[in-house]
Amino acid sequence: MLAFLIKRGANAVFVMLAVALLAFTIFRFFGDPVEMMVNEQATQEDRAELRERLGLNDGFVTQYTRFVTNAVQGDFGISYRNQQDVMVLIGERFPATFELVLVATVISLVVGIPLGVITAVHRNSRLANALQLGSIVGVSLPSFVVGIMLILAFSVSLGWLPAFGRGETVDIGWWSTGLLTPSGRAALVLPAISLSTFQITLVMRLVRAEMLEVLRTDYVKFARARGVPVGRVTWVHALRNCLMPVITLTGMQIGNLIAFALVTETVFQWPGMGLLFIQAVTFVDIPVMAAYLMLVSFIFVALNTVVDVTYAWVDPRLRDDAAKAGGANG
Amino acid sequence: MADLTMTTEDSTPAPLLPVRKSRLAAMRESDLAFSFRSHPSAIFAACLLALVALTALFAPWITPQDPYDLAALELWNAEIPPIWNVDGQWPYLLGTDTQGRDILSAILYGSRISLIIGFASVMVALAVGLSLGLVAGYFGGWIDNVIMRLGDVLLSMPFILIAILITAVATASLPTGLKDVLAAPILIFAIAVPSWVQYARTVRASAMVERKKEYVQAARLIRVRSWRIMLHHILPNCLTPILVAATLNFGLAILSEATLSFLGVGMPPDQPSLGTLIRIGNQYLFSGLWWIVVFPAVQLCLIVLSVNMIGDWLRDALNPKLR
């Protein structure tokens, strides 16, 4: 187990170093950092002095090492665009994205699990077939199209819910939350639904597949034979055994949801990290791009590693297989 | 067995050689074709996709105007609603945008760009993924390690993020004149880069199993070239899962292209894909000109939906466990 843990950890570190190399390469060679930072009137000496001070004359390896050391300490430099510390900028935007992803995840579970159970239990019924078709439609709808349609229906036509922004927020320490005010909650509804559509279908399909397996097992039949009501067998006995993979999927998908939130945030002008990133892309604000890339990849890799390790801890067979396969996850 | 019966039973003269069926007939009688005929959703999706592809292909001949030709646009034709509306005007079936551009024409030309980019990126990803996967699985060793580690790194970043980064870096480092010309190739590349890994992993796993089998050993003994073994002996073994993955990825590629264009890092407004059209239409969301955004969005959804339905059907039809 220890060997597996070390191997998996080393793999994660290696991946992060590679991502850092990518981020560093973009930062260093894509446009000249000095030209981005100085103003028009700066003399040649000023520029040379800044270049020296930033350490841009050092060797590639030295600079890369410095980049990684700073990144580990959460220092990604100063944004080119608004001259603020990048980590402060991202820190301000993080709560908005986190709340959006959290609510979208909750919606996907609350809606997706019952739908999955229903399609499995009433297999081949008209309702189940309709829901199955609906799940293919759900996978095929681009999330920005869902967002636009929701805005058209509920903001433009009906005028029920706000189409952009985050509403009123309350600060709890450094965390600004929109969950405590009515306008904040109203503003969250449409973005969260549009972000969760894809995830709902994913959860639904997984629950359906798992339920179909479980419903065939002996303990379900015995529970029925013992006289346990059908509803209880389905929703308590059988469903409980389907939840482990659902939890895993949800955990691993959080990284994807954070990344995909940037599309939703663009549609709804939601002031999260994703919108910050898209604006950074338009203004070629490299430090912000690099920091966002590193942060999202880190969350992604960390979640994957935790899931892998948990699985290996639960199921010893995976340790040997995974160790042999070089810890490749897919 | 068949030879035996043929030689002993001379009384019923059977043809010595089985009558060679034409390719078409063989295709019509295959299991896959049977499964296709018995799945209405697959037939529906195939017809829909064929319709979209044909109208996109023949767009220049069937549309009332060339949406890129600025001289053809007349401002007094701007903001006409769809034809079933009281103010609708022939030939603008789905209405016009704020510059007098016919929405239906723009959609058909846009579908063209979306389909081409989607298809090309799947082809590039297939070519790269299959060759790298074959090489990695067949030779093993350090080259396998390098390729698969690269794949690990790519998979450890969200798909959409890699694509955005590539397009952003490429467009920002190109001179202004080249930017628009190269927009489509950049997008194809940006979508192909994160998607080759899946093919590589599938074909690598298969290659690792097959290379130990006797027929491959035998082929090696008689000095069949490595690339020939890989292409003619190992690759055919894993074409089924690859085909399914490629179909589903075609839908995903069209979606990704639309998303990138919607975010503003894809196709420029003067050669709009469906995503660009939606991005443009999105600006008029609150001005009541709903048709500018809704129809391109519907077309995009129909394309992706039909591709996904075909992919789903293929996956089930080719799965031996479900037969």
XYZ file of C-alpha atoms in Angstrom:
653
model
C 0.000 0.000 0.000
C 2.807 2.387 0.907
C 4.544 1.656 -2.382
C 1.341 2.389 -4.243
C 0.825 5.595 -2.316
C 4.328 6.790 -3.134
C 3.998 5.794 -6.760
C 0.669 7.550 -7.156
C 1.897 10.629 -5.328
C 5.017 10.798 -7.470
C 2.872 10.517 -10.561
C 0.714 13.420 -9.428
C 3.784 15.541 -8.698
C 5.238 14.706 -12.101
C 2.021 15.735 -13.853
C 1.891 19.006 -11.927
C 5.524 19.736 -12.807
C 4.693 19.169 -16.468
C 1.692 21.490 -16.253
C 3.919 24.040 -14.528
C 6.430 23.703 -17.376
C 3.665 24.427 -19.857
C 2.406 27.404 -17.853
C 5.964 28.697 -17.443
C 6.741 28.329 -21.149
C 3.635 30.320 -22.046
C 4.486 32.919 -19.439
C 8.104 33.302 -20.442
C 8.107 32.997 -24.229
C 4.704 34.173 -25.254
C 5.166 37.903 -25.474
C 7.880 39.691 -23.532
C 6.970 40.055 -19.836
C 9.024 43.256 -19.600
C 7.178 44.925 -22.478
C 3.887 43.970 -20.828
C 4.832 45.508 -17.484
C 6.568 48.795 -18.267
C 4.784 51.879 -19.510
C 5.480 53.617 -22.819
C 7.963 56.150 -21.466
C 10.292 53.633 -19.851
C 13.881 54.046 -21.004
C 16.121 51.265 -22.242
C 17.892 51.291 -18.852
C 14.610 50.952 -16.972
C 13.731 47.940 -19.059
C 17.140 46.338 -18.623
C 16.925 46.962 -14.904
C 13.456 45.386 -14.671
C 14.619 42.438 -16.768
C 17.497 41.893 -14.342
C 15.263 42.316 -11.301
C 12.703 39.796 -12.604
C 15.548 37.368 -13.196
C 14.751 37.021 -16.893
C 18.479 36.903 -17.721
C 19.005 33.719 -15.733
C 19.107 30.284 -17.300
C 15.967 28.406 -18.268
C 16.256 25.852 -15.462
C 16.857 28.517 -12.800
C 13.846 30.479 -13.976
C 11.650 27.393 -14.121
C 12.707 26.360 -10.621
C 11.925 29.847 -9.359
C 8.513 29.741 -11.092
C 7.667 26.423 -9.431
C 8.920 27.573 -6.001
C 6.799 30.711 -6.232
C 3.788 28.807 -7.512
C 3.916 26.366 -4.596
C 3.782 29.378 -2.282
C 0.825 30.760 -4.215
C 2.800 33.559 -5.857
C 1.968 33.951 -9.537
C 3.124 37.534 -9.900
C 1.208 40.642 -10.865
C -1.617 40.781 -13.407
C -0.578 42.714 -16.531
C -4.017 44.146 -16.919
C -4.940 45.628 -13.567
C -1.627 45.528 -11.725
C -2.965 43.414 -8.859
C -1.558 40.324 -7.226
C -2.873 37.396 -9.313
C -3.577 35.214 -6.295
C -5.633 37.993 -4.687
C -7.650 38.370 -7.903
C -8.331 34.648 -8.100
C -9.051 34.454 -4.369
C -11.750 37.124 -4.760
C -13.380 35.208 -7.603
C -13.054 31.714 -6.152
C -16.149 31.762 -3.864
C -18.451 32.650 -6.784
C -17.216 29.711 -8.870
C -17.215 27.361 -5.900
C -20.823 28.133 -4.967
C -21.941 27.742 -8.561
C -20.217 24.358 -8.894
C -21.489 23.204 -5.502
C -25.122 24.032 -6.254
C -24.857 22.518 -9.740
C -23.479 19.313 -8.193
C -26.296 19.149 -5.668
C -28.888 19.678 -8.425
C -27.313 16.952 -10.544
C -27.529 14.457 -7.669
C -31.032 15.397 -6.510
C -32.414 15.179 -10.047
C -30.127 12.578 -11.599
C -30.365 9.813 -8.989
C -34.197 9.499 -8.948
C -34.325 9.667 -12.744
C -31.713 6.923 -12.979
C -33.597 4.711 -10.525
C -36.890 5.224 -12.341
C -35.433 4.367 -15.747
C -33.864 1.217 -14.294
C -36.906 -0.009 -12.381
C -39.461 0.660 -15.103
C -37.186 -0.535 -17.857
C -38.762 -0.521 -21.348
C -41.767 1.410 -20.127
C -42.776 4.475 -22.080
C -41.621 6.819 -19.321
C -38.216 5.167 -19.102
C -37.746 5.289 -22.865
C -38.694 8.947 -22.914
C -36.214 9.643 -20.121
C -33.503 7.685 -21.935
C -34.088 9.764 -25.042
C -34.066 12.841 -22.835
C -30.654 11.871 -21.493
C -29.208 11.725 -25.028
C -30.704 15.141 -25.675
C -29.180 16.348 -22.413
C -25.705 15.200 -23.462
C -26.104 16.855 -26.856
C -27.171 20.269 -25.618
C -24.199 22.619 -25.383
C -24.224 24.229 -21.943
C -24.086 27.746 -23.383
C -27.147 27.008 -25.500
C -28.983 25.791 -22.396
C -27.975 29.007 -20.649
C -29.141 31.229 -23.498
C -32.469 29.410 -23.748
C -33.005 29.693 -19.986
C -32.303 33.421 -20.168
C -34.716 33.795 -23.090
C -37.460 31.916 -21.267
C -37.118 32.984 -17.647
C -35.512 36.420 -17.881
C -36.572 37.912 -21.209
C -40.056 36.431 -21.649
C -41.242 35.753 -18.119
C -39.005 38.135 -16.207
C -38.843 35.831 -13.202
C -35.117 35.515 -12.649
C -32.066 37.723 -13.245
C -30.012 36.944 -16.355
C -26.611 38.116 -15.195
C -24.512 38.961 -12.163
C -24.472 37.444 -8.723
C -27.030 39.547 -6.878
C -26.274 40.793 -3.397
C -23.457 39.074 -1.546
C -22.544 38.867 2.122
C -18.933 38.709 3.317
C -18.046 36.064 5.867
C -14.395 36.686 6.531
C -12.722 36.675 3.097
C -15.466 34.509 1.631
C -18.249 36.382 -0.132
C -21.400 34.302 -0.367
C -24.536 34.856 -2.410
C -26.420 32.068 -0.689
C -27.675 34.198 2.198
C -29.567 36.898 0.313
C -32.773 36.418 -1.743
C -31.290 38.202 -4.767
C -28.110 36.139 -4.503
C -30.099 32.901 -4.492
C -32.296 34.060 -7.378
C -29.217 34.917 -9.436
C -27.769 31.458 -8.797
C -30.743 29.473 -10.133
C -30.302 29.756 -13.906
C -26.486 29.415 -14.012
C -26.591 26.383 -11.706
C -29.274 24.666 -13.798
C -27.421 25.285 -17.042
C -24.136 24.018 -15.589
C -25.807 20.898 -14.187
C -27.655 19.687 -17.333
C -24.740 17.625 -18.589
C -23.947 16.328 -15.121
C -27.577 15.281 -14.529
C -27.511 13.006 -17.574
C -24.154 11.585 -16.497
C -25.438 10.733 -13.008
C -28.685 9.389 -14.424
C -26.959 7.038 -16.865
C -24.547 5.776 -14.218
C -27.300 5.150 -11.641
C -29.372 3.349 -14.272
C -26.514 1.038 -15.258
C -25.642 0.282 -11.624
C -29.271 -0.276 -10.623
C -29.819 -2.720 -13.481
C -26.940 -4.799 -12.110
C -28.008 -4.593 -8.492
C -31.679 -5.374 -9.136
C -30.612 -8.716 -10.575
C -28.742 -9.805 -7.434
C -30.014 -12.375 -4.972
C -30.255 -10.147 -1.923
C -32.789 -7.942 -3.711
C -34.868 -10.988 -4.613
C -34.656 -12.286 -1.037
C -35.687 -8.927 0.372
C -38.749 -9.056 -1.869
C -39.445 -12.650 -0.840
C -39.219 -11.664 2.807
C -42.020 -9.213 2.207
C -40.120 -5.944 2.219
C -42.171 -3.405 0.233
C -40.963 -2.805 -3.345
C -40.354 0.875 -2.720
C -38.122 0.158 0.251
C -36.158 -2.500 -1.609
C -35.533 -0.169 -4.531
C -34.840 3.088 -2.786
C -33.057 1.798 0.316
C -31.580 -1.663 -0.218
C -30.667 -1.462 -3.893
C -29.906 2.227 -4.250
C -27.471 2.182 -1.347
C -25.246 -0.193 -3.270
C -25.182 2.086 -6.309
C -23.995 5.148 -4.490
C -20.249 4.437 -4.308
C -19.631 4.872 -8.045
C -21.895 7.914 -8.055
C -19.835 9.532 -5.314
C -16.642 8.737 -7.214
C -18.022 10.192 -10.438
C -19.206 13.309 -8.639
C -15.819 13.779 -7.027
C -13.907 13.357 -10.257
C -16.291 15.555 -12.207
C -15.820 18.541 -9.901
C -12.615 19.475 -11.701
C -14.436 19.321 -15.027
C -17.318 21.364 -13.659
C -14.939 24.077 -12.448
C -13.390 24.206 -15.915
C -16.749 24.149 -17.657
C -18.074 26.817 -15.325
C -16.097 29.280 -17.431
C -18.620 28.801 -20.245
C -21.597 29.266 -17.915
C -19.904 32.246 -16.280
C -19.458 33.871 -19.695
C -23.128 33.388 -20.578
C -24.405 34.757 -17.275
C -21.589 37.262 -16.645
C -21.073 35.453 -13.351
C -18.096 37.043 -11.565
C -16.126 33.824 -10.993
C -12.636 32.558 -11.841
C -13.746 31.360 -15.262
C -14.884 34.806 -16.354
C -11.597 36.186 -15.029
C -9.748 33.620 -17.138
C -11.710 34.367 -20.312
C -11.075 38.088 -19.831
C -7.395 37.323 -19.265
C -7.372 35.389 -22.560
C -8.877 38.340 -24.437
C -6.405 40.807 -22.913
C -3.428 38.392 -23.124
C -2.949 38.662 -19.360
C -0.494 35.775 -19.067
C 0.060 35.605 -15.272
C -3.677 35.191 -14.688
C -3.896 32.540 -17.427
C -0.951 30.635 -15.971
C -2.322 30.781 -12.432
C -5.788 29.613 -13.491
C -4.315 26.754 -15.504
C -2.190 25.636 -12.553
C -5.020 25.929 -10.036
C -7.631 24.031 -12.065
C -5.124 21.323 -13.010
C -4.124 21.008 -9.376
C -7.735 20.487 -8.268
C -8.175 18.009 -11.111
C -5.043 15.987 -10.300
C -5.630 16.098 -6.539
C -9.180 14.738 -6.876
C -8.078 11.994 -9.261
C -5.266 10.955 -6.947
C -7.517 10.895 -3.890
C -10.074 8.771 -5.742
C -7.408 6.352 -6.982
C -5.873 5.985 -3.547
C -9.258 5.474 -1.915
C -10.101 2.769 -4.402
C -6.797 1.008 -3.878
C -7.361 1.186 -0.150
C -10.804 -0.374 -0.512
C -9.879 -2.926 -3.166
C -6.406 -4.520 -2.777
C -6.507 -6.034 -6.282
C -6.176 -2.569 -7.790
C -2.894 -1.868 -6.039
C -0.950 -4.509 -7.938
C -2.650 -3.862 -11.262
C -2.246 -0.135 -10.999
C 1.360 -0.440 -9.873
C 2.087 -2.616 -12.907
C 0.293 -0.304 -15.303
C 2.374 2.564 -14.018
C -0.513 4.137 -12.191
C -2.180 5.226 -15.390
C -5.729 6.283 -14.703
C -8.365 6.737 -17.262
C -16.407 -29.581 -43.368
C -17.903 -27.699 -46.243
C -15.361 -29.172 -48.638
C -16.200 -32.684 -47.500
C -19.900 -32.414 -48.145
C -19.273 -30.884 -51.502
C -17.031 -33.681 -52.731
C -19.198 -36.548 -51.469
C -22.584 -35.331 -52.621
C -22.133 -35.323 -56.344
C -25.834 -35.919 -56.952
C -26.728 -32.333 -56.101
C -24.368 -30.233 -58.103
C -23.351 -27.392 -55.845
C -21.303 -24.548 -57.233
C -17.656 -25.227 -56.508
C -17.097 -21.691 -55.516
C -19.635 -19.762 -53.476
C -21.202 -17.065 -55.583
C -19.386 -13.900 -54.717
C -21.795 -11.373 -53.405
C -21.375 -7.796 -54.331
C -20.061 -5.540 -51.594
C -23.366 -3.741 -51.413
C -25.367 -6.918 -50.987
C -23.012 -8.117 -48.276
C -23.427 -4.836 -46.514
C -27.190 -5.018 -46.773
C -27.279 -8.461 -45.189
C -24.846 -7.765 -42.369
C -25.835 -7.761 -38.703
C -25.125 -4.082 -38.481
C -27.538 -3.249 -41.283
C -30.186 -5.417 -39.675
C -29.704 -3.679 -36.361
C -29.893 -0.328 -38.150
C -33.203 -1.220 -39.792
C -34.717 -2.217 -36.473
C -33.732 0.972 -34.666
C -36.039 3.829 -35.674
C -33.973 6.326 -33.681
C -30.828 5.408 -35.616
C -32.650 5.750 -38.951
C -34.098 9.071 -37.877
C -30.682 10.358 -36.756
C -28.994 9.188 -39.969
C -31.631 10.896 -42.121
C -31.334 14.086 -40.099
C -27.560 14.104 -40.343
C -27.696 13.365 -44.068
C -30.119 16.245 -44.556
C -27.881 18.614 -42.589
C -24.761 17.462 -44.435
C -26.382 17.768 -47.871
C -27.880 21.200 -47.249
C -24.528 22.338 -45.867
C -22.674 20.898 -48.856
C -24.967 22.512 -51.412
C -25.411 25.719 -49.431
C -24.113 28.020 -52.218
C -26.739 26.689 -54.662
C -29.809 26.566 -52.439
C -29.510 29.616 -50.204
C -31.175 32.861 -51.275
C -28.021 34.903 -50.631
C -24.315 34.571 -49.920
C -24.074 35.652 -46.281
C -20.391 36.572 -46.646
C -20.891 38.819 -49.622
C -21.270 42.219 -48.009
C -22.528 43.706 -51.283
C -25.544 41.399 -51.207
C -26.655 42.667 -47.809
C -29.182 45.466 -47.777
C -29.852 47.335 -44.574
C -33.558 47.794 -45.347
C -33.822 44.021 -45.136
C -32.490 44.057 -41.567
C -34.326 42.595 -38.576
C -37.038 40.828 -40.562
C -38.726 38.200 -38.376
C -39.304 34.591 -39.554
C -41.709 34.008 -42.435
C -44.648 32.808 -40.295
C -44.641 36.139 -38.506
C -46.921 38.904 -39.883
C -43.865 40.969 -40.841
C -42.040 38.018 -42.366
C -40.808 38.366 -45.952
C -39.990 35.920 -48.731
C -37.321 34.542 -49.199
C -36.090 35.074 -45.643
C -37.610 31.915 -44.163
C -35.983 32.291 -40.761
C -35.688 36.074 -40.798
C -32.628 38.307 -41.054
C -30.106 39.776 -38.614
C -29.313 43.421 -37.915
C -27.281 43.755 -41.127
C -29.892 42.204 -43.380
C -28.179 38.811 -43.508
C -30.515 35.875 -44.128
C -30.419 33.642 -41.046
C -31.077 30.404 -42.937
C -28.207 31.084 -45.352
C -25.902 31.948 -42.460
C -26.898 28.727 -40.679
C -26.220 26.529 -43.721
C -22.833 28.149 -44.348
C -22.101 27.958 -40.623
C -22.984 24.259 -40.468
C -20.497 23.707 -43.253
C -17.684 25.205 -41.194
C -18.780 23.396 -38.027
C -19.007 20.002 -39.754
C -15.667 20.410 -41.545
C -13.807 21.440 -38.393
C -15.430 18.664 -36.371
C -14.633 16.031 -38.959
C -11.083 17.211 -39.585
C -10.214 17.335 -35.898
C -11.442 13.767 -35.395
C -9.353 12.645 -38.391
C -6.221 14.380 -37.098
C -6.752 12.975 -33.606
C -7.304 9.492 -35.082
C -4.164 9.644 -37.202
C -2.011 10.846 -34.315
C -3.645 8.660 -31.667
C -3.554 5.433 -33.682
C 0.059 5.811 -34.762
C 1.339 6.829 -31.345
C -0.719 4.118 -29.637
C 0.531 1.427 -32.020
C 4.134 2.484 -31.605
C 3.796 2.674 -27.814
C 2.102 -0.703 -27.481
C 4.192 -2.554 -30.052
C 7.643 -1.377 -29.081
C 7.080 -0.696 -25.383
C 10.042 0.538 -23.362
C 11.027 4.169 -23.101
C 9.100 5.303 -26.166
C 5.913 3.853 -24.652
C 6.705 5.668 -21.427
C 7.226 9.030 -23.115
C 4.046 8.813 -25.185
C 1.802 7.629 -22.404
C 3.181 10.122 -19.870
C 2.435 12.873 -22.356
C -1.087 11.480 -22.575
C -1.379 11.458 -18.764
C -0.431 15.121 -18.612
C -2.946 16.037 -21.313
C -5.703 14.125 -19.543
C -4.898 15.795 -16.240
C -6.083 19.122 -17.609
C -9.708 19.722 -18.533
C -10.323 19.314 -22.279
C -11.835 22.747 -22.799
C -8.960 24.449 -20.984
C -6.306 22.922 -23.254
C -8.271 23.894 -26.337
C -8.717 27.479 -25.143
C -5.029 27.795 -24.257
C -3.908 26.526 -27.660
C -6.201 28.831 -29.595
C -5.335 31.770 -27.338
C -1.581 31.270 -27.652
C -1.787 30.609 -31.397
C -3.966 33.584 -32.256
C -2.044 35.988 -30.042
C 1.336 35.030 -31.475
C 0.228 35.221 -35.116
C 0.261 38.476 -37.099
C -3.195 39.994 -37.614
C -3.377 39.098 -41.305
C -2.800 35.391 -40.747
C -5.083 35.093 -37.734
C -8.352 34.829 -39.638
C -6.916 32.716 -42.435
C -5.574 30.153 -39.990
C -8.546 30.215 -37.600
C -9.944 26.894 -38.823
C -6.622 24.943 -38.802
C -5.857 26.291 -35.325
C -9.234 25.109 -34.062
C -8.766 21.679 -35.642
C -5.379 21.384 -33.965
C -6.670 22.694 -30.621
C -9.473 20.133 -30.509
C -7.306 17.257 -31.773
C -4.519 17.741 -29.197
C -6.507 16.740 -26.112
C -8.493 14.015 -27.897
C -5.839 11.741 -29.434
C -5.014 10.192 -26.046
C -8.209 8.139 -25.909
C -7.465 6.425 -29.243
C -3.834 5.908 -28.293
C -4.781 4.174 -25.046
C -7.293 1.878 -26.731
C -4.969 0.796 -29.526
C -1.977 0.516 -27.176
C -3.806 -1.888 -24.880
C -4.740 -4.016 -27.870
C -1.226 -3.896 -29.330
C 0.308 -5.001 -26.038
C -1.895 -8.091 -26.011
C -1.526 -8.941 -29.687
C 2.232 -8.568 -29.975
C 2.709 -11.567 -27.684
C 0.456 -13.819 -29.742
C 1.870 -16.475 -32.016
C 0.742 -15.042 -35.311
C 2.615 -11.839 -34.637
C 5.692 -13.786 -33.543
C 5.410 -15.789 -36.746
C 5.071 -12.683 -38.847
C 8.156 -11.296 -37.167
C 10.078 -14.484 -37.819
C 9.472 -14.239 -41.534
C 10.656 -10.659 -41.361
C 7.414 -8.855 -41.982
C 8.155 -5.197 -41.393
C 7.067 -3.724 -38.056
C 4.806 -1.086 -39.572
C 3.112 -3.743 -41.676
C 2.439 -5.921 -38.637
C 1.078 -2.935 -36.795
C -1.188 -1.723 -39.588
C -2.387 -5.011 -41.081
C -2.390 -7.363 -38.118
C -2.799 -5.403 -34.898
C -4.842 -2.380 -35.904
C -7.840 -4.308 -37.322
C -8.299 -5.937 -33.908
C -9.371 -2.746 -32.225
C -11.272 -0.952 -34.947
C -14.679 -1.522 -33.339
C -14.131 0.459 -30.131
C -12.197 3.049 -32.136
C -15.122 3.502 -34.521
C -17.567 4.019 -31.658
C -15.242 6.443 -29.882
C -14.610 8.371 -33.097
C -18.338 8.770 -33.773
C -19.044 10.046 -30.264
C -15.977 12.293 -30.450
C -17.242 13.774 -33.708
C -20.231 15.105 -31.767
C -17.948 16.268 -28.990
C -15.635 18.009 -31.476
C -18.533 19.952 -33.025
C -19.619 20.928 -29.509
C -16.097 22.018 -28.569
C -15.715 24.087 -31.717
C -19.039 25.790 -31.034
C -18.048 26.459 -27.423
C -14.691 27.959 -28.405
C -16.304 30.127 -31.071
C -18.967 31.189 -28.593
C -16.276 32.198 -26.101
C -14.637 34.328 -28.780
C -11.498 32.248 -29.326
C -12.793 30.367 -32.366
C -13.995 31.331 -35.824
C -14.024 35.095 -36.547
C -17.330 36.879 -37.357
C -16.562 37.175 -41.077
C -16.451 33.380 -41.511
C -18.855 32.328 -38.777
C -19.424 28.777 -37.585
C -22.613 27.962 -35.692
C -20.903 28.901 -32.430
C -19.928 32.318 -33.796
C -23.500 32.891 -35.004
C -24.786 32.114 -31.514
C -22.191 34.446 -30.021
C -23.322 37.245 -32.339
C -27.006 36.522 -31.727
C -26.454 36.481 -27.982
C -25.900 40.256 -28.116
C -29.503 40.777 -29.262
C -31.025 38.561 -26.587
C -32.735 41.449 -24.829
C -33.826 43.349 -27.914
C -36.544 40.894 -28.938
C -34.625 39.599 -31.975
C -34.768 36.041 -30.651
C -34.530 34.382 -34.088
C -30.940 35.510 -34.577
C -29.778 33.298 -31.709
C -32.420 30.565 -31.482
C -32.189 29.063 -34.992
C -28.403 28.598 -35.082
C -28.651 27.083 -31.592
C -31.353 24.657 -32.733
C -29.294 23.620 -35.756
C -26.239 23.019 -33.559
C -28.272 20.905 -31.143
C -29.800 18.879 -33.995
C -26.380 18.095 -35.468
C -24.849 17.015 -32.165
C -27.979 15.102 -31.195
C -28.064 13.094 -34.426
C -24.342 12.277 -34.190
C -24.749 11.167 -30.572
C -27.773 9.026 -31.402
C -25.822 7.270 -34.154
C -22.885 6.837 -31.774
C -25.103 5.376 -29.068
C -26.696 2.974 -31.495
C -23.285 1.909 -32.876
C -21.975 1.265 -29.387
C -24.876 -1.033 -28.580
C -24.973 -2.675 -32.018
C -21.251 -3.483 -32.005
C -21.179 -4.675 -28.412
C -21.010 -8.491 -28.544
C -22.322 -8.765 -24.978
C -25.653 -7.244 -25.970
C -26.280 -9.512 -28.964
